[in-house]
XYZ file of C-alpha atoms in Angstrom:
525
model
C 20.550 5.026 -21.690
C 22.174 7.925 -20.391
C 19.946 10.088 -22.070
C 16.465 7.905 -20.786
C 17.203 8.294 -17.363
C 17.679 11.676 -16.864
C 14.952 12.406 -14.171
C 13.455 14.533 -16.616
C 13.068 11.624 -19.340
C 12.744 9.405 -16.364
C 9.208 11.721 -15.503
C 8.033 11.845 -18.577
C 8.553 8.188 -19.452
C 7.088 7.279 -16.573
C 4.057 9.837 -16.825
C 2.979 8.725 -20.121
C 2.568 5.522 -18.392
C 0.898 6.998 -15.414
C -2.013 8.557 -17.805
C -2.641 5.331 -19.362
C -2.754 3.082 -16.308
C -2.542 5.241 -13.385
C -2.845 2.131 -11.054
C -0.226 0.388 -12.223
C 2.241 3.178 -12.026
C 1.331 4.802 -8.844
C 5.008 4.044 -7.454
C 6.346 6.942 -9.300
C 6.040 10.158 -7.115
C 3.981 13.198 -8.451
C 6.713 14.878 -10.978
C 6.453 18.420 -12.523
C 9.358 19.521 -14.491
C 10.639 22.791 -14.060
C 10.937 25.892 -15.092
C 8.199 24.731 -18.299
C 5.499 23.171 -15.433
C 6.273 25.821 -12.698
C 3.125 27.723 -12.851
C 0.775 24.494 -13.362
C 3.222 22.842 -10.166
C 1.871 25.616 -7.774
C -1.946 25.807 -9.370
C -2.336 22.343 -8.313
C -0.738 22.324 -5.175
C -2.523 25.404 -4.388
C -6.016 23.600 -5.365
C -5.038 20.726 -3.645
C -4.550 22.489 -0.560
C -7.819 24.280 -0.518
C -9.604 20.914 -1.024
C -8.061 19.564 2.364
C -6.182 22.643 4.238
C -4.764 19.960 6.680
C -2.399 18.756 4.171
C 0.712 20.036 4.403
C 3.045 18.999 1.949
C 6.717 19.073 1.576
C 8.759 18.456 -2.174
C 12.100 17.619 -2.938
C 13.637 19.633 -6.148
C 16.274 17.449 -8.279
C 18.204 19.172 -10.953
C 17.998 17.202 -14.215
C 21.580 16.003 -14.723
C 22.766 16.198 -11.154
C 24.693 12.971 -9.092
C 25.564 12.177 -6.054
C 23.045 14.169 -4.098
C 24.301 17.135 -5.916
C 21.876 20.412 -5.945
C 18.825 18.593 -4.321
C 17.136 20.515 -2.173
C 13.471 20.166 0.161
C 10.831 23.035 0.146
C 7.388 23.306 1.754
C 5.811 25.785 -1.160
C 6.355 26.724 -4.479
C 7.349 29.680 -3.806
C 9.959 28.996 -2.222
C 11.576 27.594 -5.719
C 11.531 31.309 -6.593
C 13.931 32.319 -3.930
C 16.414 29.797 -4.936
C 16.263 30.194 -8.213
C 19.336 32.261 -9.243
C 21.255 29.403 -7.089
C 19.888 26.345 -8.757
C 18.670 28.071 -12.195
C 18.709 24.772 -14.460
C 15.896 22.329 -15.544
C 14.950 19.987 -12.695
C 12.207 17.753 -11.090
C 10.452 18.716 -8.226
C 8.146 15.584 -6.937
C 6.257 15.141 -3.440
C 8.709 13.774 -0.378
C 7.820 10.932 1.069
C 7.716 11.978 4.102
C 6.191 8.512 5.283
C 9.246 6.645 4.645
C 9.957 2.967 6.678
C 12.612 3.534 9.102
C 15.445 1.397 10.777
C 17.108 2.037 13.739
C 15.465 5.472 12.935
C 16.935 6.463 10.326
C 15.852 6.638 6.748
C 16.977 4.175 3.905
C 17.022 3.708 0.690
C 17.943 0.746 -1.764
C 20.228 0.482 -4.924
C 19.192 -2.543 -6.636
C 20.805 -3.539 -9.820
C 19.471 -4.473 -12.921
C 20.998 -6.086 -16.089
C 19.192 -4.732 -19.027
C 20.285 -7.694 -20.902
C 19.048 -6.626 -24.841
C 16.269 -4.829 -25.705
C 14.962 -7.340 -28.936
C 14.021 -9.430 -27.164
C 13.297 -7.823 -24.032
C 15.249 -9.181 -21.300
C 15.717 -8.417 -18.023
C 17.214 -9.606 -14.956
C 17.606 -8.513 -11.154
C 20.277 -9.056 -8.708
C 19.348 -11.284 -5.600
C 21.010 -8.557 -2.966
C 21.860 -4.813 -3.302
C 22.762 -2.400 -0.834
C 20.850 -0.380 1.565
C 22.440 3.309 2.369
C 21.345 4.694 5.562
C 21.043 8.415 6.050
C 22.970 9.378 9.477
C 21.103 11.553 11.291
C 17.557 10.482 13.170
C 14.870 10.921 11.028
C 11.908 13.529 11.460
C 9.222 14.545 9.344
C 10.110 18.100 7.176
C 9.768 21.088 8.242
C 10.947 24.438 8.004
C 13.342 23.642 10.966
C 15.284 20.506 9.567
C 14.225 21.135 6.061
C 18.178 21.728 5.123
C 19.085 18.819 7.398
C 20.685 16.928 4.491
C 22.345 14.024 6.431
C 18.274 13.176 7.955
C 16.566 13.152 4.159
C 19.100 12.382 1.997
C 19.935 8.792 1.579
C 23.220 9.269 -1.125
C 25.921 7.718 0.371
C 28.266 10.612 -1.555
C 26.691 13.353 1.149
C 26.488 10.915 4.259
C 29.852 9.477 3.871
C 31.380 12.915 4.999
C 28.982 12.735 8.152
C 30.518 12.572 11.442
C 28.045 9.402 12.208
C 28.616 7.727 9.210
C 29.676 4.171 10.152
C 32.064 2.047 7.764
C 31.233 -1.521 8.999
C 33.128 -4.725 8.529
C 29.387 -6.574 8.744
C 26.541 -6.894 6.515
C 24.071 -6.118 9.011
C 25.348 -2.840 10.405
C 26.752 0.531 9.730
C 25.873 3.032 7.276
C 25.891 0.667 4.412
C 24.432 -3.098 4.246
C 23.119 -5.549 2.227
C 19.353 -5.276 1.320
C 19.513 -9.346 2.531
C 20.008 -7.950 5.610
C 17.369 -5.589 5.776
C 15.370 -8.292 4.952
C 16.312 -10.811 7.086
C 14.733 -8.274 9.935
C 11.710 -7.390 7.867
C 11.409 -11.561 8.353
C 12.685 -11.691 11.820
C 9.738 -9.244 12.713
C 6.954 -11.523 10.685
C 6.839 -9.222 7.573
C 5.807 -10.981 3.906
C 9.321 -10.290 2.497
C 8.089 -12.559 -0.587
C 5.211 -9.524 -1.020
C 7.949 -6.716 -0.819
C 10.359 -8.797 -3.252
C 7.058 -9.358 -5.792
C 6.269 -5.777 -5.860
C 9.817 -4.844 -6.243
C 9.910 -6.598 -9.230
C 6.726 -5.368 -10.882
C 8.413 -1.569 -10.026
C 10.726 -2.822 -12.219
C 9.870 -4.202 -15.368
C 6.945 -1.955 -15.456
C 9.641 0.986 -15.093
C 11.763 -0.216 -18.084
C 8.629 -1.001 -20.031
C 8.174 2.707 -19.776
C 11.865 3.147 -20.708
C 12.104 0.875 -23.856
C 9.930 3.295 -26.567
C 12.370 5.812 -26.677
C 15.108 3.297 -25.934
C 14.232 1.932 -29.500
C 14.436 5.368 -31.222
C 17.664 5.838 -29.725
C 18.918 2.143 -30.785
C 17.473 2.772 -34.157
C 19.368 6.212 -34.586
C 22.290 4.344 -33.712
C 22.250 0.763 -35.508
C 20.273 0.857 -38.806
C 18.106 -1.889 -39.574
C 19.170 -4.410 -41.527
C 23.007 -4.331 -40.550
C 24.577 -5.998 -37.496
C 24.674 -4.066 -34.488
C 26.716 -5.129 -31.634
C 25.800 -6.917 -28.287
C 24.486 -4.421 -26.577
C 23.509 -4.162 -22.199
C 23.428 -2.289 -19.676
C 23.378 -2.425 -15.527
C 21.282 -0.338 -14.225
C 20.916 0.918 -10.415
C 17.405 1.461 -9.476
C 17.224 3.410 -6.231
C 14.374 2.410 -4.430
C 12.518 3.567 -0.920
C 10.301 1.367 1.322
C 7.042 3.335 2.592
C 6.165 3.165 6.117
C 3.409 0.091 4.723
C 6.178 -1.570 3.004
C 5.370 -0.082 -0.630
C 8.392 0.298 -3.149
C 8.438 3.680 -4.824
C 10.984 4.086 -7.183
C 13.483 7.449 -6.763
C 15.444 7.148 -9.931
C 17.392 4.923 -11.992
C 21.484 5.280 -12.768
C 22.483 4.494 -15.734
C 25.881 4.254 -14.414
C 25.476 3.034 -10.872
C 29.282 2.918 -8.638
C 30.984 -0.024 -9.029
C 33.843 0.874 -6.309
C 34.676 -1.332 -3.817
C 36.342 0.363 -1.253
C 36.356 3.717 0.619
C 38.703 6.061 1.500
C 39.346 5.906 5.085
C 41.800 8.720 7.359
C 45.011 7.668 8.667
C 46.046 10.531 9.842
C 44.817 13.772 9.548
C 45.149 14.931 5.484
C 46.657 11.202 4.806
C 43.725 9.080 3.626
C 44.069 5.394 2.140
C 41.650 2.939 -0.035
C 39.888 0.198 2.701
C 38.571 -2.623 0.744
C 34.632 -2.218 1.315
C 32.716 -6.019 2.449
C 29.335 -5.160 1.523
C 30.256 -3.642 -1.804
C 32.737 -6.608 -2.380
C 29.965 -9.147 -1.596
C 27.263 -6.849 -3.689
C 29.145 -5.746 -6.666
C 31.409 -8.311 -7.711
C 28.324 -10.849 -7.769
C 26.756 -8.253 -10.028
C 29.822 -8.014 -12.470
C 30.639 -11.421 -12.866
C 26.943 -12.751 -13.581
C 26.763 -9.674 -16.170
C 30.019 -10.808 -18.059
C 28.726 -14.689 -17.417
C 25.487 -14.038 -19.342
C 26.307 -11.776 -22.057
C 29.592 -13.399 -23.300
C 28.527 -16.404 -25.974
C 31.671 -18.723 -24.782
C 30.707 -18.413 -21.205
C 27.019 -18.903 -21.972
C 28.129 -22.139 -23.665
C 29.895 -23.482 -20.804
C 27.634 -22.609 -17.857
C 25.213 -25.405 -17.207
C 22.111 -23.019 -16.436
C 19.139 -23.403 -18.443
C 17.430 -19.722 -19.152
C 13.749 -19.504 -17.719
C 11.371 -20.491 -19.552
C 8.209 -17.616 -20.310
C 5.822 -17.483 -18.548
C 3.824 -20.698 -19.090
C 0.527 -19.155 -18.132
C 0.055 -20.263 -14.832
C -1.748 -17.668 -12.274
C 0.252 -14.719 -12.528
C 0.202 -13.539 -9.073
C 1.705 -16.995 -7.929
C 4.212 -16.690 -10.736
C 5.701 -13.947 -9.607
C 4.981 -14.654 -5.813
C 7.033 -17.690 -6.615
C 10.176 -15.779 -8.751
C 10.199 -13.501 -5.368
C 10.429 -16.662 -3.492
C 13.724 -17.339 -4.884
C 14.987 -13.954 -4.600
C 13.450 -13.425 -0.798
C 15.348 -16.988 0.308
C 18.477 -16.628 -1.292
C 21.085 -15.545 1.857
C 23.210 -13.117 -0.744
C 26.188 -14.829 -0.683
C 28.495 -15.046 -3.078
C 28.764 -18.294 -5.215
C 32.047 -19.820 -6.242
C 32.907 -18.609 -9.432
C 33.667 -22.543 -10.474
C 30.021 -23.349 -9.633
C 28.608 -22.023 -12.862
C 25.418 -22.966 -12.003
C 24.270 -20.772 -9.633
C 24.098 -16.772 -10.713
C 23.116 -13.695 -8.447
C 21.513 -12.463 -11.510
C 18.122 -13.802 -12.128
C 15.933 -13.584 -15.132
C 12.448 -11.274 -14.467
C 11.367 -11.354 -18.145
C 10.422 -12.749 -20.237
C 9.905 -15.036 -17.773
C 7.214 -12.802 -16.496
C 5.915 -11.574 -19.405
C 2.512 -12.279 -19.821
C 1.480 -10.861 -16.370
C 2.924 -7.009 -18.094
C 2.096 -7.493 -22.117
C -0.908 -4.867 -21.867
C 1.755 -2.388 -20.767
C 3.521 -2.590 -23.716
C 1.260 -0.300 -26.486
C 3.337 2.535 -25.757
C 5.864 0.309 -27.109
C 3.923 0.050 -30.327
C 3.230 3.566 -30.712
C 7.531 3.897 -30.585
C 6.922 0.975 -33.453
C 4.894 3.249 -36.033
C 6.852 6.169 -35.068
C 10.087 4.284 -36.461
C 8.233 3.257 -39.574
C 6.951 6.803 -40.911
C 9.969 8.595 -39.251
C 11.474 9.163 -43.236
C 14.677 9.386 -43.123
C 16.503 6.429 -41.122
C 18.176 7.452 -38.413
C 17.170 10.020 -37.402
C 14.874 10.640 -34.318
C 12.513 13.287 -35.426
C 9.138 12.861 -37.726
C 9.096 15.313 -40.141
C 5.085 16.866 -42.184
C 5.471 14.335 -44.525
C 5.960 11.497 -42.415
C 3.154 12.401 -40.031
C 0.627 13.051 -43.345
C 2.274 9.727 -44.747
C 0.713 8.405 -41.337
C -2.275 10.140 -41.306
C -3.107 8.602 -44.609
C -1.477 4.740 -44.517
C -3.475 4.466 -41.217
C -6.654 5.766 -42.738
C -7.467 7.887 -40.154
C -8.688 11.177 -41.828
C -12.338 11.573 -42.088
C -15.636 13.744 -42.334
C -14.676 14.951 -38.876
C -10.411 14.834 -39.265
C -9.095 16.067 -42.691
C -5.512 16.360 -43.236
C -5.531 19.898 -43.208
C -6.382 19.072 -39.483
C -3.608 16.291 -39.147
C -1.186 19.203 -40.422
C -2.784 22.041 -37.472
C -2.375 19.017 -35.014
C 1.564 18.673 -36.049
C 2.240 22.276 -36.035
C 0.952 22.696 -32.322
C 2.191 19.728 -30.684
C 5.567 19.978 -32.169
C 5.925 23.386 -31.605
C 5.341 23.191 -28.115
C 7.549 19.799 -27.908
C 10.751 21.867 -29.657
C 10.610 24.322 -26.987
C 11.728 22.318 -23.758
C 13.627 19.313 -25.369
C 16.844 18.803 -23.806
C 17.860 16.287 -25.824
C 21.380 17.666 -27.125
C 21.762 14.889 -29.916
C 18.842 17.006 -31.504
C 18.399 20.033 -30.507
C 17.736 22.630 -32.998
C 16.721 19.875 -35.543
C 13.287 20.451 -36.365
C 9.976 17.799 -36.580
C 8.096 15.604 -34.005
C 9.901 13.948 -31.105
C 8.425 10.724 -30.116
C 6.621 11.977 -26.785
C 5.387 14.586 -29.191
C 4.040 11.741 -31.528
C 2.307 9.749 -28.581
C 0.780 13.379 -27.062
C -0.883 13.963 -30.885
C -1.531 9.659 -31.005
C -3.773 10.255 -27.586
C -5.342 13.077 -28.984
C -6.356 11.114 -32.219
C -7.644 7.789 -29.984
C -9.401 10.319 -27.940
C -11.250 12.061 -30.558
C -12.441 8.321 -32.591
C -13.433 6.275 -29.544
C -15.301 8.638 -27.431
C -16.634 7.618 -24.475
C -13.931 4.719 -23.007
C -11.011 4.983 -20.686
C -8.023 6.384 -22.298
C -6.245 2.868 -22.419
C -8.815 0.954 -24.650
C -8.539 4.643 -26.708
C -5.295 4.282 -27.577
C -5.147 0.443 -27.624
C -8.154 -0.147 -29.739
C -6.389 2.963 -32.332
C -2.915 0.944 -32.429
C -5.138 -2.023 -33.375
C -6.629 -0.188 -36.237
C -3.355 1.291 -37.535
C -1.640 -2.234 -37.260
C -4.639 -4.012 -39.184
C -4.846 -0.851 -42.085
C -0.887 -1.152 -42.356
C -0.642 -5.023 -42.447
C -3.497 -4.989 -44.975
C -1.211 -2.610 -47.342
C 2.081 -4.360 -46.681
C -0.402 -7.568 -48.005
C -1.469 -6.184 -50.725
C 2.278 -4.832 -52.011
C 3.337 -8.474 -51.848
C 0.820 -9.598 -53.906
C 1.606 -7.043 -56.309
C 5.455 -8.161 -55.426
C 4.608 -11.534 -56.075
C 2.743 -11.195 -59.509
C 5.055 -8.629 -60.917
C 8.151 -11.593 -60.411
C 5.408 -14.281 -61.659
C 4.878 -12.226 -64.652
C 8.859 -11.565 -65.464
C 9.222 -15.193 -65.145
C 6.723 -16.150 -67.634
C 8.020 -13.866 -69.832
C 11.562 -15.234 -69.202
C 10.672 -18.703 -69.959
C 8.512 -17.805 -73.013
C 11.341 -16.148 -74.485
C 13.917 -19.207 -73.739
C 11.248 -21.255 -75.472
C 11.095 -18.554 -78.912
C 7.522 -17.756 -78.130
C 6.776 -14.067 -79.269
C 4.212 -12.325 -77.497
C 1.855 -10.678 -80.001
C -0.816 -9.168 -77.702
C -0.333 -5.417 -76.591
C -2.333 -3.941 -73.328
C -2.699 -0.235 -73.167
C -0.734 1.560 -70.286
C -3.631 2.735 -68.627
C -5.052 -0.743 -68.064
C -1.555 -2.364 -66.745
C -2.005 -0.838 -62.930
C -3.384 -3.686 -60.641
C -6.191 -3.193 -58.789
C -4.507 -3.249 -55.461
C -1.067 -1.337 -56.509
C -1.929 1.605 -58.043
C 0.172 4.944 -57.900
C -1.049 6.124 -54.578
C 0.212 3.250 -52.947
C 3.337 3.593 -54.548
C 3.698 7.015 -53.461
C 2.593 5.888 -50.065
C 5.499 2.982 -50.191
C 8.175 5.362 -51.160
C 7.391 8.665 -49.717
């Protein structure tokens, strides 16, 4: 998990998403990954800019494996990267500011939600009912090349604001530099806002986000556990960080894999002499979060807690489904429960429960599926030539126009280009096909045999037709399965019984029709 959410994983996750349904993704800024997208970051801004010259656009630049605010800085041009390059010279993000953001007391928020990744077979997810809102400290103003280094107005981490002079540590909920998102609500609802619509699309952010996570969540899990042996029980919290537009849209920052769970601060006694203050909103966040987690995942807790899980979704109008799941969420006050009264949990369930609203989302998820199956050697996370011919062939897809001299070119130049800005230490230097590299050539293949249709029914109607050619070979291997054991037991019981077979059939007539050599080659290659 560590390694998904990265902000460069996080992009690219995301992105692939993004080109398939670009509506349904659109809370994920505009990403380019730098240095590899530099040049192709300032053509477009530099287009986009000559197509309306009143835009004037500012960016935020994120180093990859920075925390805590650390190394984020604004600019108003790409050039501008240029001139700080030799300070921050590693791979990060840069994505559009929202420079629109929905203000309190005027001063820019943002959210950290948590979410309980809960197992990934099945999918199940659920989101806490409150989370915290940090509040930068310093009025906010739009950027520009005045306040562009004002970190304490754009920059919502409570690490950087916490050393402010303004920063607030508050005994209530509802005030300070740090409150509940209940309470943030509660005015939203004071003021006659939908806070049922905000809570619904919050949601949607995030299952579609971890939908976009789980493909290469699976390699990973497959690397680690191999099939067929008992892994552990595996979850994970997760802190999505979350900002409210100026219209009340949720667009998603980034996700922490390991989000803070301390509850307190360090407060200053006397100059130099600091001491640990219990914190009440963290308290009355965090330890909810906890508790529920351990509640849900341990099997002799489960058994004892009188909550029923939610049932899928049973089909009803979507939109009111999930209108109705924010309901609960919007309503609840945050408090914490008793922990005797078992029956009421912080934590509640997202999916499956909403499932059926979000299944079309989930063909990247198959493309990770075939990607397992012709990766070769188990375990590891990289296709190799053969695997991708093996592919090529199993899924029928080389014709008059596609031979597999061209599946082989296609390999060669996608993974080429993939190997030269993977960060993923586990294997670097390993050579073959990562799996982004394996859904960039599996677009390029849809695109090429269904001409003329959005890139979604491409790729979906291609998954169909690998699915149907490789269930329609697994068939026919357990018929061949089935007769070979049919035929060993015939011969088992004519022997028991002293019956001699006389008869002799030539070795090149034995192959069945439908298991022949190729297949077998196919099977075991």
């Amino acid at each position: 998990m560590i390694e998904m959410v990265r902000k460069i994983n996080l992009s690219r996750a995301v992105r692939t998403m993004q080109e398939l349904y670009p509506e349904e993704y659109n809370f994920y800024p505009q990403s380019w990954i730098l240095p590899d997208e530099y040049h192709l970051f300032t053509a477009e801004v530099r287009m986009a800019k000559e197509n309306d010259p009143t835009w004037k656009p500012a960016f935020i630049v994120k180093p990859d494996g920075g925390c805590q605010g650390d190394g984020i800085y604004l600019i108003k041009d790409p050039s501008e990267i240029r001139i700080m390059a030799s300070v921050q010279n590693r791979p990060s993000v840069v994505q559009e500011y929202i420079s629109n953001p929905f203000v309190m007391d005027k001063l820019k928020f943002d959210m950290r939600l948590y979410v309980l990744l809960k197992s990934l077979e099945p999918l199940e997810i659920y989101i806490a009912k409150d989370g915290l809102s940090r509040f930068c400290t310093e009025p906010y103003q739009e950027p520009n090349h005045k306040n562009l280094h004002h970190i304490y107005m754009h920059l919502t981490n409570y690490s950087l604001n916490v050393h402010s002079k303004n920063f607030i540590h508050s005994d209530s909920a509802h005030t300070g530099s740090k409150r509940t998102f209940s309470s943030i609500l509660y005015r939203l609802a004071s003021k006659g806002v939908d806070v049922k619509k905000v809570w619904s699309d919050i949601i949607s952010l995030v299952i579609k986000t971890v939908i976009a996570l789980i493909p290469e969540l699976k390699v990973y899990y497959q690397a680690d556990i191999p099939p067929g042996k008992p892994g552990p029980t595996c979850f994970q919290i997760l802190g999505f960080d979350i900002l409210l537009m100026k219209n009340l849209k949720p667009v998603l920052l980034e996700v922490n894999a390991n989000p803070s769970m301390k509850i307190e601060h360090e407060q200053e006694l006397f100059p130099g002499i600091y001491e640990n203050v219990p914190s009440p909103v963290d308290e009355e966040v965090k330890i909810a979060v906890i508790r529920d987690t351990l509640r849900l995942v341990d099997p002799a807790r489960r058994r004892n807690c009188h909550t029923q899980p939610h049932p899928p979704d049973s089909g009803q109008n979507r939109k009111t489904d999930l209108h109705t799941g924010a309901t609960e969420l919007a309503e609840s006050d945050g408090s914490n429960s008793p922990v005797s009264n078992l029956s009421s949990l912080c934590l509640k369930q997202v999916f499956p429960k909403y499932s059926k609203q979000f299944t079309h989302l989930r063909v990247a998820e198959r493309i990770a599926a075939l990607f397992i199956r012709f990766l070769g050697v188990k375990g590891s996370m990289k296709m190799g030539p053969t695997g991708f011919r093996t592919f090529i062939r199993s899924c029928k897809l080389s014709s008059g126009n596609f031979s597999m001299a061209s599946g082989d070119i296609l390999y060669i130049d996608i993974t080429r280009r993939w190997n030269s800005v993977s960060l993923d230490q586990r294997e670097s230097g390993v050579p073959g096909m990562c799996l982004q590299a394996f859904i960039e050539a599996f677009f390029h293949l849809a695109q090429r045999r269904f001409k003329g249709f959005p890139l979604h029914e491409q790729v979906q109607t291609l998954v169909d037709f690998c699915e149907s050619h490789l269930d329609s070979g697994d068939e026919k291997r357990l018929l061949c399965s089935r007769g070979a054991t049919e035929k060993r037991t015939a011969l088992s019981s004519l022997h028991k019984a002293d019956v001699y077979v006389t008869s002799y059939t030539p070795l090149l007539h034995r192959s069945h029709p439908s298991c022949n050599l190729t297949d077998y080659k196919l099977q075991h290659s």
